[in-house]
PDB file of C-alpha atoms in Angstrom:
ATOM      1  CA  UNK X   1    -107.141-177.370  35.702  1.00 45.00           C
ATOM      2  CA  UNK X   2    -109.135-174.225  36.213  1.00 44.00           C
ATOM      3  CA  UNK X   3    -109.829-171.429  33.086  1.00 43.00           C
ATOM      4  CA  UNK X   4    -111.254-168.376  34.142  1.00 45.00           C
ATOM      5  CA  UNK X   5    -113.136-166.698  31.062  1.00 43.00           C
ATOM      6  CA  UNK X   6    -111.288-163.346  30.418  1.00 47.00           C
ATOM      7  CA  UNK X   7    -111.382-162.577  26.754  1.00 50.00           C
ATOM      8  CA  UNK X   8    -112.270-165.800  24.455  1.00 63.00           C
ATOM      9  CA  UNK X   9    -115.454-165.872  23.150  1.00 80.00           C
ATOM     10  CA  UNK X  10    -117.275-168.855  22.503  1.00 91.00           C
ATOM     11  CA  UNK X  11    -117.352-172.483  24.352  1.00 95.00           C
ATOM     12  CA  UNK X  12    -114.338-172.776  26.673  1.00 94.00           C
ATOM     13  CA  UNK X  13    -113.144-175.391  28.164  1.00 96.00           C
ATOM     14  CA  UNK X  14    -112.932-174.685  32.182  1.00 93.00           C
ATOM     15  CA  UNK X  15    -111.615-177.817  33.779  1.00 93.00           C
ATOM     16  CA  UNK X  16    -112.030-181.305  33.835  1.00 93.00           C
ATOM     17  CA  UNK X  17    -114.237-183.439  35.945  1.00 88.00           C
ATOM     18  CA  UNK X  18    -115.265-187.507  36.056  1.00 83.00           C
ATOM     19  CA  UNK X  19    -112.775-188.296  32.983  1.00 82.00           C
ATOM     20  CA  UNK X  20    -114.272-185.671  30.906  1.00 93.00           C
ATOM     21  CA  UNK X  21    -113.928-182.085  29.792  1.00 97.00           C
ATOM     22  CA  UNK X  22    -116.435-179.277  31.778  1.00 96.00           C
ATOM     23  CA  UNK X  23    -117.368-176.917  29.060  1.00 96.00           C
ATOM     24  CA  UNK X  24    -119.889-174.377  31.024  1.00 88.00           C
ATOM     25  CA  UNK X  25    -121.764-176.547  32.562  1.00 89.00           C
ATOM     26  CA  UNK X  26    -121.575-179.474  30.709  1.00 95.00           C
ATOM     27  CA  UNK X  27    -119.085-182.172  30.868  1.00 96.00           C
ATOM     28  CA  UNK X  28    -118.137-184.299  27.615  1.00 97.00           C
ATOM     29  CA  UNK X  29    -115.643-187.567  27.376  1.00 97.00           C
ATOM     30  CA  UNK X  30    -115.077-186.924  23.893  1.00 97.00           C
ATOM     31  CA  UNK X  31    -115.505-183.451  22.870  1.00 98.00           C
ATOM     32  CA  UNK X  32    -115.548-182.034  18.970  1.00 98.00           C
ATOM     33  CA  UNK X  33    -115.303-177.558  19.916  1.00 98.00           C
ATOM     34  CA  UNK X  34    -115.627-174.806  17.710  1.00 97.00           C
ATOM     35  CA  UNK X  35    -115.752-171.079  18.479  1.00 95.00           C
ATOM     36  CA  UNK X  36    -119.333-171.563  17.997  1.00 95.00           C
ATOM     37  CA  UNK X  37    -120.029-174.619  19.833  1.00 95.00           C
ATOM     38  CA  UNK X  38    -119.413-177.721  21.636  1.00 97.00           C
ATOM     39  CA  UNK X  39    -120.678-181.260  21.386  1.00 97.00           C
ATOM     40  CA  UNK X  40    -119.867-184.699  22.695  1.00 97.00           C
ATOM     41  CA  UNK X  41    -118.254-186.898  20.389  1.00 97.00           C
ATOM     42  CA  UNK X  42    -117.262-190.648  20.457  1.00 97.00           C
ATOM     43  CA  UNK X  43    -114.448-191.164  18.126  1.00 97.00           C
ATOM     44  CA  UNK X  44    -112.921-194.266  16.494  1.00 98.00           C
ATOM     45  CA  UNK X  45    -109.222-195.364  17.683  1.00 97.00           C
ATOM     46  CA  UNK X  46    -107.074-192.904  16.707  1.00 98.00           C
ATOM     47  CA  UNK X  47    -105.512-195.171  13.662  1.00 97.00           C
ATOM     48  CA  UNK X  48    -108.806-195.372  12.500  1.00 98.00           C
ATOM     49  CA  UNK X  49    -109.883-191.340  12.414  1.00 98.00           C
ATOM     50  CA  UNK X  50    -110.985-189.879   8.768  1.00 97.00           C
ATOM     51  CA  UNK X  51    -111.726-186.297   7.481  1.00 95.00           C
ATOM     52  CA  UNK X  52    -115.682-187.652   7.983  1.00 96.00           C
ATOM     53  CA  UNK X  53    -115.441-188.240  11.916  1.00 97.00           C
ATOM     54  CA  UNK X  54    -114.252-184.315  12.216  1.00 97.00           C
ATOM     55  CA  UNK X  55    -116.782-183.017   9.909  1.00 94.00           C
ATOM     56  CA  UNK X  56    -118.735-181.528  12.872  1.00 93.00           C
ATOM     57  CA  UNK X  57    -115.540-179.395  13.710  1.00 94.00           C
ATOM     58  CA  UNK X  58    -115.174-178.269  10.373  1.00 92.00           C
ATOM     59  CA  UNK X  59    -118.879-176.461  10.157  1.00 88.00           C
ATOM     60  CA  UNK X  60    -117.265-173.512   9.913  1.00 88.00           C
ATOM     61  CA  UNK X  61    -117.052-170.327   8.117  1.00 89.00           C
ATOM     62  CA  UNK X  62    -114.420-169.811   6.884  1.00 91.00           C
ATOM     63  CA  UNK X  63    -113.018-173.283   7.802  1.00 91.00           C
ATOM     64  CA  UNK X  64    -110.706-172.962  11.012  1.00 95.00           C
ATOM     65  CA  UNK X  65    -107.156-172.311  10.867  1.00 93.00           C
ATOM     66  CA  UNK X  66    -106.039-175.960  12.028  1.00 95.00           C
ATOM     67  CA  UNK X  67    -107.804-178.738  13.777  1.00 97.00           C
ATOM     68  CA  UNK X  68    -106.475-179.056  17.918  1.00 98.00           C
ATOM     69  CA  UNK X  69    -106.093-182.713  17.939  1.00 98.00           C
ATOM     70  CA  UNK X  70    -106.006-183.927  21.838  1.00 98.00           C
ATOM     71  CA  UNK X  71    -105.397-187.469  21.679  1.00 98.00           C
ATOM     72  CA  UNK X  72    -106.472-189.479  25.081  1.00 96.00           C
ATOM     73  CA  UNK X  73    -104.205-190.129  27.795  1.00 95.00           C
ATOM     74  CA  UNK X  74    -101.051-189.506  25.342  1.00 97.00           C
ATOM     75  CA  UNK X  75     -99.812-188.529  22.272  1.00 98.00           C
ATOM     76  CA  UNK X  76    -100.603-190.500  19.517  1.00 97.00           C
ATOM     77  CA  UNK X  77     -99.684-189.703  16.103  1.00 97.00           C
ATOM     78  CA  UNK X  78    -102.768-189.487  13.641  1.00 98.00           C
ATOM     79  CA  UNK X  79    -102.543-191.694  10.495  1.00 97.00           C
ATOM     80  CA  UNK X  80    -101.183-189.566   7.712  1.00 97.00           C
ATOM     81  CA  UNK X  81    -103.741-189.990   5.138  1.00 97.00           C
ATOM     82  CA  UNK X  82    -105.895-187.946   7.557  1.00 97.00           C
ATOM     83  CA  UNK X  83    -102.965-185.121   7.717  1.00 97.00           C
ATOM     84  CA  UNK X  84    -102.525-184.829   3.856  1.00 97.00           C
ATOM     85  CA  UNK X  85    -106.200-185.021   3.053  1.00 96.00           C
ATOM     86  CA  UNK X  86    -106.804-182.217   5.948  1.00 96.00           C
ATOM     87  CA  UNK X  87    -104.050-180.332   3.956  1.00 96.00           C
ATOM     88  CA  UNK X  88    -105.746-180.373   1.155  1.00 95.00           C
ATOM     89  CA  UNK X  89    -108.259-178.304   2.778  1.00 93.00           C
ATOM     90  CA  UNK X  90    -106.082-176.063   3.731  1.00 94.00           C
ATOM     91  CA  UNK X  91    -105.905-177.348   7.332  1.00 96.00           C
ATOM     92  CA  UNK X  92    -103.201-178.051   9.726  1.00 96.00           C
ATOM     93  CA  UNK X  93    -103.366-180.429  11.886  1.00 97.00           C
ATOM     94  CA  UNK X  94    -101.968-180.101  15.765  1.00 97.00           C
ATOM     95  CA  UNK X  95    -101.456-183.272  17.865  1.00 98.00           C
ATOM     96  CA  UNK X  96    -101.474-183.678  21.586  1.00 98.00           C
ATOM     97  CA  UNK X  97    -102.101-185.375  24.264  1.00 97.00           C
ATOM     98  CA  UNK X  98    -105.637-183.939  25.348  1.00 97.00           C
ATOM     99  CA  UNK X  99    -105.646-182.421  28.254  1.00 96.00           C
ATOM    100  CA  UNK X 100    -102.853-180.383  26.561  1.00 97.00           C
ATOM    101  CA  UNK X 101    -105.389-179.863  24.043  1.00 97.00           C
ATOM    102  CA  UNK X 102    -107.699-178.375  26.302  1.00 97.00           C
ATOM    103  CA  UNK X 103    -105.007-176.218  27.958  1.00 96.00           C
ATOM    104  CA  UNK X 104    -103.853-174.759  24.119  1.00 97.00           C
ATOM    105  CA  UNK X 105    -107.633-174.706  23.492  1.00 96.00           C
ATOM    106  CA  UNK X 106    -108.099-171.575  26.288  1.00 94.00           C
ATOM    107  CA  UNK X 107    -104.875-169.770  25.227  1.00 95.00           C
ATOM    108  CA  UNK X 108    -105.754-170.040  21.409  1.00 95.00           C
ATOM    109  CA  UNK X 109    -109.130-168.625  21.939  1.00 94.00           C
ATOM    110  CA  UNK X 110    -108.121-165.837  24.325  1.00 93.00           C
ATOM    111  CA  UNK X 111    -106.447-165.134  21.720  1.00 94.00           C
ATOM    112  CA  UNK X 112    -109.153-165.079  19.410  1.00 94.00           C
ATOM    113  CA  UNK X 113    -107.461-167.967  16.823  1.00 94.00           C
ATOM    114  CA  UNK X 114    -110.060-169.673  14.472  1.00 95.00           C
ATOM    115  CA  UNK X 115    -109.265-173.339  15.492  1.00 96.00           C
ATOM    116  CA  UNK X 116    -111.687-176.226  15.909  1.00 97.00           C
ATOM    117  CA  UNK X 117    -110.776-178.720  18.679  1.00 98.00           C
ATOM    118  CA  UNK X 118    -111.318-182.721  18.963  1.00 98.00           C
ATOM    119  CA  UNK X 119    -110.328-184.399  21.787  1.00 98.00           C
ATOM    120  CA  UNK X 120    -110.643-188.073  22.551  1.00 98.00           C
ATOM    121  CA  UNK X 121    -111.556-188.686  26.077  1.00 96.00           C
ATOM    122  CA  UNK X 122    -108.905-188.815  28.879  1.00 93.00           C
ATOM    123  CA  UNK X 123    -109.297-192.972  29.622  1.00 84.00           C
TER     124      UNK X 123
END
């Protein structure tokens, strides 16, 4: 996958290279993105993720829209506690496979969406 920067502002992610996501010149396995930033991240299994592994994506103000959940190789569903209590913030939640994630991730931001983006690596 190749993203040319046209219009989103902030980190974007341009490709992927050795299992991992190039963000400028960076490349992360696991990768927590904001409109302000990007940083690697090593997550728990999916079955295991709370509100607490994702607070780095939520240092935002305001908070984002809804959370761009890529998870690995395929689409796993995250456990519903996380869902409701993500709700509660007034957070959606979006689950895909991540390199989907990284794909939505360009086309959100081009189009200037507040989202925040955490993607487990893609082994």
């Amino acid at each position: 996958m190749k993203i040319e920067r046209r219009s989103a502002e902030g980190p974007l992610i341009s490709g992927f290279s050795g299992g991992g996501f190039r963000v400028d010149e960076n490349v992360y396995h696991g990768l927590i993105i904001t409109p302000q930033r990007a940083d690697g991240w090593s997550p728990p299994a999916v079955a295991e993720l709370t509100e607490t592994d994702l607070e780095a994506a939520f240092a935002l103000d305001p908070q984002p829209e809804f959370l761009l959940l890529g998870t690995g190789a395929t689409l796993v569903r995250p456990p519903l506690g996380l869902v409701k209590a993500l709700e509660k913030r007034g957070i959606g939640v979006e689950a895909m496979d991540s390199r989907a994630a990284a794909r939505a991730w360009g086309v959100l931001r081009a189009e200037l969406r507040w989202v925040a983006g955490a993607l487990y690596p893609l082994a």
